[in-house]
Short mmCIF file of C-alpha atoms in Angstrom, two decimals:
data_model
loop_
_atom_site.label_atom_id
_atom_site.label_comp_id
_atom_site.label_asym_id
_atom_site.label_seq_id
_atom_site.Cartn_x
_atom_site.Cartn_y
_atom_site.Cartn_z
CA UNK A 1 0.45 16.99 13.36
CA UNK A 2 2.17 13.91 11.05
CA UNK A 3 3.87 13.46 8.34
CA UNK A 4 2.91 10.23 6.90
CA UNK A 5 4.88 8.29 3.78
CA UNK A 6 4.31 4.87 1.64
CA UNK A 7 7.53 4.05 -0.32
CA UNK A 8 6.48 1.86 -3.57
CA UNK A 9 8.00 0.45 -6.40
CA UNK A 10 6.43 2.75 -8.53
CA UNK A 11 4.84 5.65 -6.43
CA UNK A 12 6.00 7.52 -3.93
CA UNK A 13 2.03 8.12 -1.38
CA UNK A 14 3.59 11.10 1.11
CA UNK A 15 0.64 13.37 3.59
CA UNK A 16 -0.03 14.98 6.12
CA UNK A 17 -2.66 13.94 8.60
CA UNK A 18 -3.98 15.41 12.40
CA UNK A 19 -5.11 13.18 14.79
CA UNK A 20 -7.19 11.18 12.60
CA UNK A 21 -8.12 13.63 9.19
CA UNK A 22 -5.85 13.59 6.04
CA UNK A 23 -5.33 17.15 6.11
CA UNK A 24 -2.93 16.35 1.93
CA UNK A 25 -1.95 13.71 0.07
CA UNK A 26 0.28 13.87 -3.28
CA UNK A 27 2.84 10.91 -5.29
CA UNK A 28 5.11 11.76 -6.83
CA UNK A 29 7.24 8.67 -9.58
CA UNK A 30 9.55 5.73 -7.54
CA UNK A 31 13.45 7.64 -8.13
CA UNK A 32 15.54 5.29 -6.53
CA UNK A 33 18.14 8.90 -7.62
CA UNK A 34 15.74 11.65 -6.31
CA UNK A 35 17.65 13.14 -3.10
CA UNK A 36 15.51 14.66 0.00
CA UNK A 37 16.56 17.88 -1.67
CA UNK A 38 14.16 17.79 -4.30
CA UNK A 39 12.24 15.54 -2.05
CA UNK A 40 11.97 18.57 0.12
CA UNK A 41 11.40 21.84 -2.05
CA UNK A 42 8.50 19.51 -3.90
CA UNK A 43 6.67 18.67 -1.00
CA UNK A 44 6.69 21.19 1.24
CA UNK A 45 5.38 24.13 -1.93
CA UNK A 46 2.80 21.40 -2.66
CA UNK A 47 1.84 21.77 0.67
CA UNK A 48 2.01 25.39 1.37
CA UNK A 49 -0.28 25.16 -1.71
CA UNK A 50 -2.80 22.78 0.55
CA UNK A 51 -2.88 25.88 3.09
CA UNK A 52 -0.36 23.81 5.14
CA UNK A 53 2.93 24.84 7.31
CA UNK A 54 5.53 22.36 7.03
CA UNK A 55 6.37 23.76 9.83
CA UNK A 56 4.14 21.59 12.16
CA UNK A 57 4.97 18.75 10.84
CA UNK A 58 6.07 17.09 13.93
CA UNK A 59 6.18 13.86 13.55
CA UNK A 60 6.63 11.43 10.59
CA UNK A 61 6.30 7.39 10.32
CA UNK A 62 6.89 5.91 6.52
CA UNK A 63 7.52 2.30 5.12
CA UNK A 64 9.47 1.09 2.41
CA UNK A 65 9.43 -1.20 -0.23
CA UNK A 66 12.72 0.46 -1.84
CA UNK A 67 15.46 -0.23 0.00
CA UNK A 68 17.54 2.55 -1.64
CA UNK A 69 14.88 5.49 -1.04
CA UNK A 70 15.27 4.96 2.69
CA UNK A 71 18.54 7.46 3.63
CA UNK A 72 17.17 10.11 1.08
CA UNK A 73 13.18 9.98 2.56
CA UNK A 74 14.42 9.62 5.82
CA UNK A 75 16.89 13.01 5.02
CA UNK A 76 14.11 15.41 4.02
CA UNK A 77 12.75 13.87 7.43
CA UNK A 78 15.63 15.35 9.04
CA UNK A 79 16.55 18.63 7.41
CA UNK A 80 12.83 19.79 6.00
CA UNK A 81 10.38 18.41 8.43
CA UNK A 82 12.97 18.73 11.76
CA UNK A 83 11.44 15.36 13.05
CA UNK A 84 13.18 11.61 13.09
CA UNK A 85 11.03 9.37 11.24
CA UNK A 86 9.15 6.18 12.35
CA UNK A 87 10.69 3.61 9.61
CA UNK A 88 8.58 -0.07 9.60
CA UNK A 89 10.96 -2.38 10.24
CA UNK A 90 13.89 -0.94 12.09
CA UNK A 91 13.98 -3.08 15.31
CA UNK A 92 12.35 -1.64 18.08
CA UNK A 93 8.84 -0.19 15.86
CA UNK A 94 5.81 -2.03 17.58
CA UNK A 95 4.04 -3.52 14.97
CA UNK A 96 2.18 -5.38 17.58
CA UNK A 97 0.79 -8.46 15.47
CA UNK A 98 2.58 -12.47 14.77
CA UNK A 99 3.75 -12.88 12.25
CA UNK A 100 3.27 -16.69 10.79
CA UNK A 101 5.50 -17.38 8.60
CA UNK A 102 8.22 -19.79 7.92
CA UNK A 103 10.82 -15.97 7.46
CA UNK A 104 9.53 -13.49 8.96
CA UNK A 105 11.88 -10.37 7.95
CA UNK A 106 10.80 -11.34 4.06
CA UNK A 107 7.66 -10.04 4.56
CA UNK A 108 8.01 -6.14 3.15
CA UNK A 109 6.60 -4.06 4.79
CA UNK A 110 3.30 -2.17 3.53
CA UNK A 111 1.87 -6.01 3.26
CA UNK A 112 2.18 -5.27 7.47
CA UNK A 113 0.93 -2.70 7.88
CA UNK A 114 -1.98 -3.25 5.15
CA UNK A 115 -2.87 -6.74 7.84
CA UNK A 116 -3.25 -3.94 10.75
CA UNK A 117 -4.27 -0.96 8.74
CA UNK A 118 -6.85 -3.44 7.71
CA UNK A 119 -7.57 -5.72 10.71
CA UNK A 120 -8.16 -2.51 12.72
CA UNK A 121 -11.13 -1.12 10.51
CA UNK A 122 -12.92 -4.81 9.32
CA UNK A 123 -13.53 -8.28 11.69
CA UNK A 124 -13.73 -11.44 11.22
CA UNK A 125 -10.64 -13.30 9.02
CA UNK A 126 -9.41 -11.20 5.98
CA UNK A 127 -7.93 -11.27 3.13
CA UNK A 128 -5.61 -8.46 1.35
CA UNK A 129 -5.44 -7.19 -1.97
CA UNK A 130 -3.10 -4.36 -2.43
CA UNK A 131 -3.39 -4.21 -6.48
CA UNK A 132 -0.14 -2.07 -7.23
CA UNK A 133 2.92 -2.77 -9.44
CA UNK A 134 2.60 -6.64 -7.54
CA UNK A 135 -1.06 -7.18 -7.17
CA UNK A 136 0.18 -9.01 -3.23
CA UNK A 137 -3.06 -11.36 -0.95
CA UNK A 138 -2.51 -10.69 2.77
CA UNK A 139 -3.81 -12.85 4.80
CA UNK A 140 -4.99 -12.28 8.32
CA UNK A 141 -6.83 -13.73 10.95
CA UNK A 142 -9.05 -12.58 13.48
CA UNK A 143 -6.88 -12.25 16.31
CA UNK A 144 -5.03 -9.26 13.51
CA UNK A 145 -1.26 -11.90 12.93
CA UNK A 146 -0.04 -12.04 9.29
CA UNK A 147 -1.23 -15.27 7.64
CA UNK A 148 1.15 -14.82 4.16
CA UNK A 149 -0.52 -15.12 1.42
CA UNK A 150 0.19 -14.69 -2.88
CA UNK A 151 2.20 -12.64 -4.62
CA UNK A 152 1.40 -12.52 -8.60
CA UNK A 153 2.36 -9.70 -11.37
CA UNK A 154 0.39 -6.31 -11.54
CA UNK A 155 -1.97 -6.17 -14.21
CA UNK A 156 -0.13 -3.43 -15.97
CA UNK A 157 3.85 -4.98 -15.67
CA UNK A 158 0.91 -8.06 -17.30
CA UNK A 159 0.42 -5.53 -20.27
CA UNK A 160 4.21 -4.57 -20.08
CA UNK A 161 5.61 -7.96 -20.31
CA UNK A 162 3.15 -8.55 -23.24
CA UNK A 163 3.57 -6.05 -25.68
CA UNK A 164 7.74 -7.11 -24.63
CA UNK A 165 7.30 -10.27 -25.80
CA UNK A 166 5.22 -10.39 -28.30
CA UNK A 167 6.40 -8.73 -31.94
CA UNK A 168 3.08 -7.96 -32.75
CA UNK A 169 1.12 -6.80 -30.31
CA UNK A 170 0.12 -3.33 -28.93
CA UNK A 171 1.34 -1.76 -25.76
CA UNK A 172 -2.83 -1.51 -24.38
CA UNK A 173 -3.93 0.13 -21.14
CA UNK A 174 -5.91 -1.25 -18.50
CA UNK A 175 -10.16 -0.98 -18.87
CA UNK A 176 -13.07 -3.06 -18.92
CA UNK A 177 -13.92 -4.17 -22.33
CA UNK A 178 -17.68 -4.15 -22.90
CA UNK A 179 -17.43 -8.48 -24.51
CA UNK A 180 -14.83 -11.25 -23.27
CA UNK A 181 -14.44 -12.55 -26.71
CA UNK A 182 -12.07 -9.50 -28.99
CA UNK A 183 -12.86 -9.31 -32.40
CA UNK A 184 -9.64 -7.58 -32.55
CA UNK A 185 -6.28 -7.86 -31.20
CA UNK A 186 -6.18 -4.88 -29.24
CA UNK A 187 -9.65 -5.76 -27.89
CA UNK A 188 -8.82 -9.75 -27.20
CA UNK A 189 -6.16 -7.82 -25.14
CA UNK A 190 -7.70 -5.98 -23.24
CA UNK A 191 -10.05 -8.66 -22.34
CA UNK A 192 -7.47 -11.36 -21.56
CA UNK A 193 -5.26 -9.33 -19.11
CA UNK A 194 -8.81 -7.93 -17.40
CA UNK A 195 -10.70 -10.35 -17.70
CA UNK A 196 -8.05 -13.27 -16.60
CA UNK A 197 -7.44 -10.97 -14.30
CA UNK A 198 -10.94 -10.53 -12.09
CA UNK A 199 -10.51 -15.37 -12.67
CA UNK A 200 -7.34 -14.94 -11.45
CA UNK A 201 -8.80 -13.11 -8.39
CA UNK A 202 -12.58 -15.14 -7.62
CA UNK A 203 -9.64 -17.81 -8.30
CA UNK A 204 -7.68 -16.98 -5.52
CA UNK A 205 -10.04 -15.95 -3.15
CA UNK A 206 -12.05 -19.19 -3.04
CA UNK A 207 -8.33 -21.18 -2.30
CA UNK A 208 -7.79 -19.17 0.17
CA UNK A 209 -10.52 -19.35 2.64
CA UNK A 210 -10.80 -23.08 1.94
CA UNK A 211 -7.35 -23.80 2.49
CA UNK A 212 -8.29 -20.98 5.39
CA UNK A 213 -11.01 -23.45 7.08
CA UNK A 214 -12.96 -20.14 7.10
CA UNK A 215 -14.78 -17.36 4.50
CA UNK A 216 -13.42 -14.38 4.92
CA UNK A 217 -13.87 -10.92 3.95
CA UNK A 218 -12.63 -9.32 1.80
CA UNK A 219 -10.71 -5.62 1.36
CA UNK A 220 -9.49 -4.68 -2.11
CA UNK A 221 -6.81 -1.46 -2.26
CA UNK A 222 -4.23 0.30 -4.26
CA UNK A 223 -5.22 2.99 -7.88
CA UNK A 224 -7.01 -0.31 -9.65
CA UNK A 225 -8.75 -2.19 -7.18
CA UNK A 226 -11.88 -0.28 -8.54
CA UNK A 227 -11.22 -1.58 -11.85
CA UNK A 228 -11.66 -4.66 -10.26
CA UNK A 229 -14.48 -4.35 -7.70
CA UNK A 230 -16.90 -3.75 -9.85
CA UNK A 231 -16.67 -7.09 -11.56
CA UNK A 232 -16.64 -9.12 -9.77
CA UNK A 233 -18.56 -10.50 -6.21
CA UNK A 234 -16.10 -11.12 -4.37
CA UNK A 235 -14.56 -7.74 -3.26
CA UNK A 236 -16.33 -7.05 0.17
CA UNK A 237 -13.93 -3.88 0.68
CA UNK A 238 -12.86 -0.46 -1.46
CA UNK A 239 -10.35 1.33 0.78
CA UNK A 240 -8.36 3.98 -1.50
CA UNK A 241 -6.34 4.70 2.46
CA UNK A 242 -5.38 1.75 3.43
CA UNK A 243 -1.39 1.66 4.10
CA UNK A 244 -1.86 5.62 4.62
CA UNK A 245 -4.22 4.64 7.81
CA UNK A 246 -1.59 1.28 8.83
CA UNK A 247 1.12 3.85 9.31
CA UNK A 248 -0.70 6.09 11.24
CA UNK A 249 -1.91 3.36 13.74
CA UNK A 250 2.09 2.05 13.88
CA UNK A 251 3.23 5.28 14.23
CA UNK A 252 -0.40 5.88 17.39
CA UNK A 253 1.00 2.59 18.66
CA UNK A 254 4.47 3.71 18.47
CA UNK A 255 4.27 6.18 20.56
CA UNK A 256 1.58 5.55 23.32
CA UNK A 257 3.88 2.74 24.13
CA UNK A 258 6.68 5.51 24.44
CA UNK A 259 4.31 7.33 26.44
CA UNK A 260 3.98 4.62 29.30
CA UNK A 261 6.94 3.55 28.96
CA UNK A 262 8.52 7.28 30.78
CA UNK A 263 5.14 7.40 32.67
#
């Protein structure tokens, strides 16, 4: 079985796949001071509660946008699962896509993984929206090449900044308000952030499509994607497991390539 690790700025997602089938998925808050042993004890216990044997893990693949976490996660794979992880972005890792950027080395591993997963599953030119700590819009052409995109403050980050910067504005939770016009401070804040974000999504997708010169299929992923997909027609597909499936696909490509070299 394959251990898949998606290390983001807010959460780390661990999953176990048997072929294309997800056998279990768990989340941990991202902490740069968390050790391999802490991850190991936590993860192996959760796997066993799910009926999975940690000794059945035979390979691992990971992507991280937090460099400080990479060493601990590599050590986790080596110590507790006796496997050397395939790390996206390291030399020799095959992605099979062209990065059409001025500085391709700067693009986050998670954005490339999402691009690969989306192109594998959906047809035509794509906009992939990932609702994470930052909200990213990534453009993928019909051949699967990555053309860059936009990076915006995530919705929770926007709410926190509003609370921190304005003395009289409270901390509020994200949610779809019943009306656009708020009749009090909290409803007004919720409306401004939520419907403002819907406007951001619709506006950026429209401008991206116009600039790219053709209609785009829009795929949304990330924890808050369902909340915004219900409010706009510009999002065509919800895909909560996009990043994990992209990591599985990258692992498959690299293992296939290694087998061909040995043949």
